[in-house]
Amino acid sequence: MKRSILVQSNPDSVRDLRLVRVKKAFLGSIFFILLYFVILYKLYFIFNSTFNLFLEAYTFFSGLFLISRLIIAYFYDDDHSIFISPKKYPSVSFVISCKNEEKSIEKTIDTCLESDYTGDVECIVVNDGSTDNTLAAMKRSKKKHGKKLTIISFPENRGKRAGMSEGIIKSKGEYIVFVDSDSFVKPDAVKHSIDHFLYDPKIGALSGNSLVHNHDTNTLTKMQSVRYGISYDIFKACESVFGTVSCCPGCFSVYRKEAIMKVLDKWRNQTFLGTRSTFGDDRSLTNFVLRSWKVIYCRKAMASTIAPETYKVFFKQQLRWKKSWLREGTNAGSFMWKKNIIAALSFYINLLIPIAGPIIVLRVFFYDFLIKGDTPFFFIAGILAMSFIFGVYYYFIFENKHWWRVLQFTLLYTFVLIWQMPYAVIKLKDTRWGTR
Amino acid sequence: MGNKITVLKKTMTLFSVITIVIIGIWAGYPKFERLFKSIFVHPFYNYTPGNINPIVDTSKLKPAIGVPVLMYHGIMKVPDEENTTLLNFISHMEMLKREGYQTISLQDFDAFYYGDFVLPPKPIVITFDDGRKDSYYPVDRVLEKLGFKATIFVASNRMNRDDAFYLTWEDLQEMYKSGRWDVQAHGRDSHNTFLAGDNKRKGKFLTSRIYSPKTGLESIENFEKRVEQDYLNSIQDIKSHLGYVPAYYAIPLNEYGEHYTSNYEGSAEFNAKMIKKYFRLAFIEGIVGEIRPYHLYSYTLKNSNPMQVVRIEPRNLTTTDIQKVLEAEYPTEPSLSLSYTDPSSFENFLTIENGPTEIKADGLHLKIVEPDSTTVVSAGFIYWNDYTVETRMQRLKGRSTVLLARMTDNKNFVAFGMTDNGIFLRERINGTTTDLRPSILKDSYSKKLNTFKMVLKGNTVTAYFNNTPVYKDVKISSNKGKVGISTWSNSMSDILVKNFTVHN
């Protein structure tokens, strides 16, 4: 297993190994102490707060949701030990749809086609009306890879969904691997993924584990590397336990072609509130597949993707994600109750928390603090303690040296990003991408 | 996901971790809660006293002869109509401290009322009703820093059902242990109301019989059983959680049937009997904010009714308003000296109850301009009991000159005076006047300057006319009240008052 990127140190000597062990023991004890106090405080709050059912309910459900994540994620097991003759591996088609990605597209194509996979591999790239030299870059790749690479080129921009659908239709493989033009798949990722599909025929889609490629560039990307890590290794892992992963991100995910073909038209022509859905293609496709298939997450199937490096781009991306989260959340809500009861409950609680969040923050920081004069010390201490707990938990799964930046990210979320949610509700019908 | 053996293993590990955590929480929670309250809730308001330098030297003052009682509900940050804001509460307390007030416990109050306890010059009792959290958390530090004590009357069903708005029994134990707080009874379920009639009329627990559409009104026997049980429950709750029998009671909803109609007339008498049976002192809300019933006096003296101790509920009154009430009514031994030589004395010490009056160089004139009316002036306090009251007055025009004593309102007083029909001594009780003795005809004095004097002692009065005793040791039923002068006539009158004095 290669963890070369992000791993803090390769413990060479016994002394280093011991240091790491001491560090882990220390963090582990802080983890349990904090968890203990957080639970005590939540109980204290619920028993002692006076007549505020809304706040009590929020405390109870958010606490239940977050702590249950730790427990459920513990049961996540990336187990797909299966022995199949290397020659019997099914054929796989990579589909990459992109616009104006001349810098990274060649590298992306290379990493895909150079995968350690014994079955047939092909790659279909869709040039979605690029105005730069993307097409030329694709043609250079074509020379290098020959018939393994198919190029589809739209003279003008038709949107990502159109590009992807075109790619799917042209593909010959039994499995479709979606890769973003700025993501790079690890050589063994495809094999790990396909093993899962072969192991359990009910699986219709699989989310790979996307790491942040430019994780050392600046504070923002460092924070994002932890945010990605936690949302994959804890939250997606939890969903995966019940086979109900609600989003297989476009940067790297694998679908059974059979599962896609049945829903392809519906997905391509999806509308929401009377307007045609443009962004959120990944979440939307996962939802269509999730109705009748299991969707899981594979931790070992790694890829790395380039995260936004400036706050402007980052905020636009976050807003887009929130909008698609709102849209697909409501869609998924219509069938999630048919799935596992714990998965369904988690799903609905998770849907309500970010919506109630801004109200709570308004109350704590404006009403309680500015009007009544109560210092929000315990509120801030509480969210920091909770994010520390998640940071340490994640660090135990994956040694990301930036793990503690989850604290920074939580503050950024509480004070800035949370306000995107009400804005996203208002702007739900605005279907422009805003970036890229 | 995964094979069964790993799942089993993980379940076992998780189970042990959860067990440890649950045991840890079960063992640690009470300690944590106490710790948390001590660091977080106790200095909920972290009080630093403002200006509390005494401006009154109490060491030279005589012991007081009466006690005022303050009553609060919650102390809150946001103002509302029934409670007091923290800032107002602090200003009330700091005013008391500056003015030299000293809080006394109800045990001291009891010892004063029933025994020989010598009161400090400016005693005060601070009480809180119901047992709310906001009667304690924001208040305790203030009391602590100012060296004050308080009593909290708890409606114990709130503690029994762990209502988060109210204090817990653990809180109350802690309060009692601190020595600053006394916990006393306020009923258990007696704040409840229920259906008391078929027209959806609501009744109060202590004053009404329960109505049920099927079985009708509760029997008197059941009513009495239920009501007495609540007094006993209230005592039992405090006894079992705090280890002592409460002797003082704040009357729930300020009402046990004596003022308002309920569906059972006997409730007032029954409750009065029960309160007397189980408690030594019982408290009512008397003076609420700016509402001040005429018949209520804000201090409790030895001759006040111990089963209806009047309390002042300041709510959000300004400190000046509270101070005014406390100072204006500060009880003193009966003493008054008004004379025409200092006409302003009439102005300062007399209250005009009815009719036109005028102060001239020769003295005070009581006039009647509308036939068949009464003109009345009063002075002193309704708690005055034994005293000698004397006046020199002359009938210039009109029909009567009357000296009043033991006046509690315009329906209750003792009157000694003179009309065309001679000298009389009468007592008016609840609006009904009776002659205590037959009138004596002394018409020749009727237009002269005469001296009227009454010596009141216990339930007797001796009346003097021009320093000659005319009625001796006459039995009366009142035992306290103000003094006054009145005149009645069916024609225009003018009565001149030269002197008006009261002494022991």
GROMACS .gro file of N, CA, C and O in nm, chain B residues 22-87:
model
  264
  458ILE      N    1  -1.977   0.429   2.963
  458ILE     CA    2  -2.103   0.444   3.038
  458ILE      C    3  -2.077   0.441   3.188
  458ILE      O    4  -2.129   0.526   3.263
  459ILE      N    5  -1.992   0.347   3.232
  459ILE     CA    6  -1.959   0.342   3.375
  459ILE      C    7  -1.893   0.474   3.415
  459ILE      O    8  -1.927   0.534   3.518
  460GLY      N    9  -1.801   0.519   3.330
  460GLY     CA   10  -1.732   0.645   3.357
  460GLY      C   11  -1.830   0.761   3.369
  460GLY      O   12  -1.821   0.843   3.460
  461ILE      N   13  -1.928   0.764   3.281
  461ILE     CA   14  -2.026   0.873   3.284
  461ILE      C   15  -2.116   0.860   3.406
  461ILE      O   16  -2.141   0.957   3.478
  462TRP      N   17  -2.157   0.737   3.432
  462TRP     CA   18  -2.245   0.713   3.546
  462TRP      C   19  -2.175   0.753   3.676
  462TRP      O   20  -2.234   0.815   3.764
  463ALA      N   21  -2.046   0.719   3.684
  463ALA     CA   22  -1.971   0.752   3.806
  463ALA      C   23  -1.933   0.899   3.810
  463ALA      O   24  -1.933   0.962   3.915
  464GLY      N   25  -1.902   0.953   3.692
  464GLY     CA   26  -1.846   1.088   3.690
  464GLY      C   27  -1.947   1.199   3.679
  464GLY      O   28  -1.919   1.311   3.717
  465TYR      N   29  -2.067   1.166   3.628
  465TYR     CA   30  -2.160   1.274   3.598
  465TYR      C   31  -2.197   1.361   3.718
  465TYR      O   32  -2.190   1.484   3.710
  466PRO      N   33  -2.235   1.299   3.832
  466PRO     CA   34  -2.273   1.385   3.947
  466PRO      C   35  -2.160   1.478   3.989
  466PRO      O   36  -2.184   1.595   4.017
  467LYS      N   37  -2.036   1.425   3.989
  467LYS     CA   38  -1.922   1.508   4.028
  467LYS      C   39  -1.900   1.619   3.926
  467LYS      O   40  -1.877   1.734   3.960
  468PHE      N   41  -1.910   1.580   3.800
  468PHE     CA   42  -1.891   1.676   3.692
  468PHE      C   43  -1.996   1.787   3.700
  468PHE      O   44  -1.966   1.904   3.686
  469GLU      N   45  -2.119   1.745   3.726
  469GLU     CA   46  -2.228   1.842   3.733
  469GLU      C   47  -2.202   1.944   3.844
  469GLU      O   48  -2.219   2.064   3.825
  470ARG      N   49  -2.156   1.893   3.959
  470ARG     CA   50  -2.128   1.982   4.071
  470ARG      C   51  -2.012   2.075   4.036
  470ARG      O   52  -2.019   2.196   4.057
  471LEU      N   53  -1.907   2.015   3.980
  471LEU     CA   54  -1.789   2.094   3.941
  471LEU      C   55  -1.831   2.202   3.841
  471LEU      O   56  -1.794   2.318   3.853
  472PHE      N   57  -1.914   2.159   3.748
  472PHE     CA   58  -1.954   2.249   3.644
  472PHE      C   59  -2.036   2.365   3.697
  472PHE      O   60  -2.021   2.478   3.656
  473LYS      N   61  -2.124   2.330   3.790
  473LYS     CA   62  -2.205   2.437   3.849
  473LYS      C   63  -2.116   2.532   3.927
  473LYS      O   64  -2.139   2.652   3.927
  474SER      N   65  -2.015   2.475   3.995
  474SER     CA   66  -1.933   2.563   4.078
  474SER      C   67  -1.847   2.656   3.994
  474SER      O   68  -1.820   2.768   4.032
  475ILE      N   69  -1.802   2.607   3.874
  475ILE     CA   70  -1.719   2.698   3.793
  475ILE      C   71  -1.801   2.779   3.694
  475ILE      O   72  -1.761   2.883   3.651
  476PHE      N   73  -1.917   2.727   3.658
  476PHE     CA   74  -1.989   2.790   3.548
  476PHE      C   75  -2.116   2.859   3.595
  476PHE      O   76  -2.143   2.973   3.562
  477VAL      N   77  -2.193   2.790   3.677
  477VAL     CA   78  -2.322   2.844   3.715
  477VAL      C   79  -2.310   2.938   3.835
  477VAL      O   80  -2.371   3.043   3.838
  478HIS      N   81  -2.228   2.901   3.931
  478HIS     CA   82  -2.221   2.982   4.052
  478HIS      C   83  -2.181   3.126   4.020
  478HIS      O   84  -2.252   3.218   4.057
  479PRO      N   85  -2.070   3.148   3.952
  479PRO     CA   86  -2.040   3.287   3.915
  479PRO      C   87  -2.110   3.323   3.785
  479PRO      O   88  -2.058   3.398   3.705
  480PHE      N   89  -2.224   3.264   3.766
  480PHE     CA   90  -2.315   3.294   3.654
  480PHE      C   91  -2.323   3.445   3.643
  480PHE      O   92  -2.314   3.504   3.537
  481TYR      N   93  -2.335   3.507   3.761
  481TYR     CA   94  -2.314   3.649   3.761
  481TYR      C   95  -2.198   3.675   3.856
  481TYR      O   96  -2.208   3.650   3.975
  482ASN      N   97  -2.087   3.721   3.802
  482ASN     CA   98  -1.970   3.739   3.885
  482ASN      C   99  -1.970   3.882   3.939
  482ASN      O  100  -1.922   3.974   3.877
  483TYR      N  101  -2.025   3.895   4.058
  483TYR     CA  102  -2.062   4.027   4.108
  483TYR      C  103  -1.947   4.096   4.182
  483TYR      O  104  -1.881   4.038   4.266
  484THR      N  105  -1.925   4.222   4.147
  484THR     CA  106  -1.835   4.306   4.225
  484THR      C  107  -1.919   4.421   4.279
  484THR      O  108  -1.983   4.491   4.200
  485PRO      N  109  -1.921   4.439   4.411
  485PRO     CA  110  -2.008   4.543   4.465
  485PRO      C  111  -1.971   4.680   4.412
  485PRO      O  112  -1.854   4.712   4.393
  486GLY      N  113  -2.074   4.762   4.389
  486GLY     CA  114  -2.053   4.901   4.349
  486GLY      C  115  -2.036   4.985   4.475
  486GLY      O  116  -1.970   4.943   4.569
  487ASN      N  117  -2.103   5.101   4.476
  487ASN     CA  118  -2.089   5.188   4.593
  487ASN      C  119  -2.179   5.139   4.706
  487ASN      O  120  -2.300   5.153   4.701
  488ILE      N  121  -2.116   5.082   4.810
  488ILE     CA  122  -2.196   5.035   4.923
  488ILE      C  123  -2.147   5.096   5.053
  488ILE      O  124  -2.171   5.045   5.162
  489ASN      N  125  -2.075   5.209   5.043
  489ASN     CA  126  -2.031   5.274   5.165
  489ASN      C  127  -2.152   5.322   5.244
  489ASN      O  128  -2.238   5.390   5.189
  490PRO      N  129  -2.158   5.287   5.372
  490PRO     CA  130  -2.277   5.324   5.450
  490PRO      C  131  -2.291   5.476   5.459
  490PRO      O  132  -2.193   5.548   5.478
  491ILE      N  133  -2.414   5.524   5.441
  491ILE     CA  134  -2.437   5.667   5.457
  491ILE      C  135  -2.519   5.693   5.582
  491ILE      O  136  -2.551   5.806   5.614
  492VAL      N  137  -2.553   5.586   5.652
  492VAL     CA  138  -2.630   5.600   5.775
  492VAL      C  139  -2.552   5.531   5.886
  492VAL      O  140  -2.507   5.419   5.870
  493ASP      N  141  -2.534   5.602   5.998
  493ASP     CA  142  -2.466   5.539   6.112
  493ASP      C  143  -2.572   5.475   6.200
  493ASP      O  144  -2.644   5.541   6.273
  494THR      N  145  -2.584   5.342   6.186
  494THR     CA  146  -2.691   5.274   6.258
  494THR      C  147  -2.661   5.252   6.405
  494THR      O  148  -2.748   5.216   6.482
  495SER      N  149  -2.532   5.275   6.443
  495SER     CA  150  -2.496   5.243   6.582
  495SER      C  151  -2.567   5.336   6.682
  495SER      O  152  -2.585   5.301   6.798
  496LYS      N  153  -2.610   5.452   6.633
  496LYS     CA  154  -2.674   5.547   6.725
  496LYS      C  155  -2.826   5.533   6.725
  496LYS      O  156  -2.895   5.601   6.801
  497LEU      N  157  -2.877   5.447   6.634
  497LEU     CA  158  -3.022   5.434   6.625
  497LEU      C  159  -3.074   5.332   6.726
  497LEU      O  160  -3.003   5.240   6.767
  498LYS      N  161  -3.201   5.350   6.761
  498LYS     CA  162  -3.266   5.257   6.854
  498LYS      C  163  -3.307   5.131   6.779
  498LYS      O  164  -3.327   5.136   6.657
  499PRO      N  165  -3.325   5.020   6.851
  499PRO     CA  166  -3.376   4.899   6.783
  499PRO      C  167  -3.511   4.927   6.719
  499PRO      O  168  -3.591   5.003   6.773
  500ALA      N  169  -3.533   4.863   6.604
  500ALA     CA  170  -3.660   4.884   6.533
  500ALA      C  171  -3.772   4.810   6.606
  500ALA      O  172  -3.746   4.719   6.685
  501ILE      N  173  -3.895   4.852   6.579
  501ILE     CA  174  -4.008   4.782   6.640
  501ILE      C  175  -4.091   4.707   6.535
  501ILE      O  176  -4.194   4.649   6.565
  502GLY      N  177  -4.042   4.708   6.411
  502GLY     CA  178  -4.113   4.635   6.307
  502GLY      C  179  -4.016   4.596   6.196
  502GLY      O  180  -3.906   4.649   6.187
  503VAL      N  181  -4.060   4.501   6.114
  503VAL     CA  182  -3.973   4.447   6.009
  503VAL      C  183  -4.044   4.454   5.873
  503VAL      O  184  -4.159   4.410   5.862
  504PRO      N  185  -3.978   4.508   5.770
  504PRO     CA  186  -4.035   4.496   5.636
  504PRO      C  187  -3.984   4.369   5.568
  504PRO      O  188  -3.874   4.324   5.596
  505VAL      N  189  -4.065   4.312   5.483
  505VAL     CA  190  -4.026   4.189   5.412
  505VAL      C  191  -4.033   4.215   5.262
  505VAL      O  192  -4.136   4.259   5.212
  506LEU      N  193  -3.922   4.188   5.193
  506LEU     CA  194  -3.922   4.203   5.047
  506LEU      C  195  -3.948   4.067   4.984
  506LEU      O  196  -3.911   3.964   5.037
  507MET      N  197  -4.008   4.069   4.867
  507MET     CA  198  -4.039   3.944   4.800
  507MET      C  199  -4.010   3.956   4.651
  507MET      O  200  -4.053   4.050   4.585
  508TYR      N  201  -3.930   3.859   4.602
  508TYR     CA  202  -3.897   3.857   4.458
  508TYR      C  203  -3.938   3.722   4.400
  508TYR      O  204  -3.957   3.625   4.471
  509HIS      N  205  -3.947   3.719   4.267
  509HIS     CA  206  -3.958   3.590   4.198
  509HIS      C  207  -3.822   3.563   4.132
  509HIS      O  208  -3.729   3.530   4.199
  510GLY      N  209  -3.813   3.581   3.998
  510GLY     CA  210  -3.687   3.554   3.930
  510GLY      C  211  -3.607   3.682   3.909
  510GLY      O  212  -3.663   3.790   3.900
  511ILE      N  213  -3.475   3.664   3.901
  511ILE     CA  214  -3.388   3.777   3.869
  511ILE      C  215  -3.336   3.750   3.729
  511ILE      O  216  -3.261   3.655   3.707
  512MET      N  217  -3.377   3.832   3.634
  512MET     CA  218  -3.350   3.796   3.495
  512MET      C  219  -3.271   3.904   3.423
  512MET      O  220  -3.258   4.016   3.470
  513LYS      N  221  -3.220   3.863   3.308
  513LYS     CA  222  -3.146   3.961   3.227
  513LYS      C  223  -3.240   4.045   3.144
  513LYS      O  224  -3.215   4.161   3.119
  514VAL      N  225  -3.345   3.982   3.097
  514VAL     CA  226  -3.440   4.052   3.011
  514VAL      C  227  -3.558   4.096   3.098
  514VAL      O  228  -3.614   4.015   3.170
  515PRO      N  229  -3.596   4.222   3.094
  515PRO     CA  230  -3.705   4.266   3.182
  515PRO      C  231  -3.840   4.209   3.141
  515PRO      O  232  -3.866   4.191   3.022
  516ASP      N  233  -3.923   4.178   3.240
  516ASP     CA  234  -4.062   4.147   3.211
  516ASP      C  235  -4.146   4.201   3.326
  516ASP      O  236  -4.094   4.267   3.415
  517GLU      N  237  -4.277   4.173   3.324
  517GLU     CA  238  -4.364   4.240   3.419
  517GLU      C  239  -4.359   4.182   3.559
  517GLU      O  240  -4.385   4.250   3.657
  518GLU      N  241  -4.331   4.052   3.570
  518GLU     CA  242  -4.343   3.990   3.701
  518GLU      C  243  -4.211   3.978   3.774
  518GLU      O  244  -4.210   3.954   3.895
  519ASN      N  245  -4.102   3.990   3.703
  519ASN     CA  246  -3.974   3.965   3.765
  519ASN      C  247  -3.890   4.091   3.774
  519ASN      O  248  -3.936   4.198   3.739
  520THR      N  249  -3.768   4.073   3.820
  520THR     CA  250  -3.681   4.187   3.842
  520THR      C  251  -3.557   4.167   3.759
  520THR      O  252  -3.506   4.056   3.750
  521THR      N  253  -3.507   4.274   3.697
  521THR     CA  254  -3.383   4.258   3.622
  521THR      C  255  -3.266   4.253   3.718
  521THR      O  256  -3.274   4.306   3.830
  522LEU      N  257  -3.159   4.190   3.673
  522LEU     CA  258  -3.043   4.175   3.759
  522LEU      C  259  -2.991   4.311   3.803
  522LEU      O  260  -2.958   4.333   3.919
  523LEU      N  261  -2.988   4.406   3.709
  523LEU     CA  262  -2.935   4.538   3.743
  523LEU      C  263  -3.021   4.607   3.849
  523LEU      O  264  -2.969   4.667   3.944
   0.00000   0.00000   0.00000
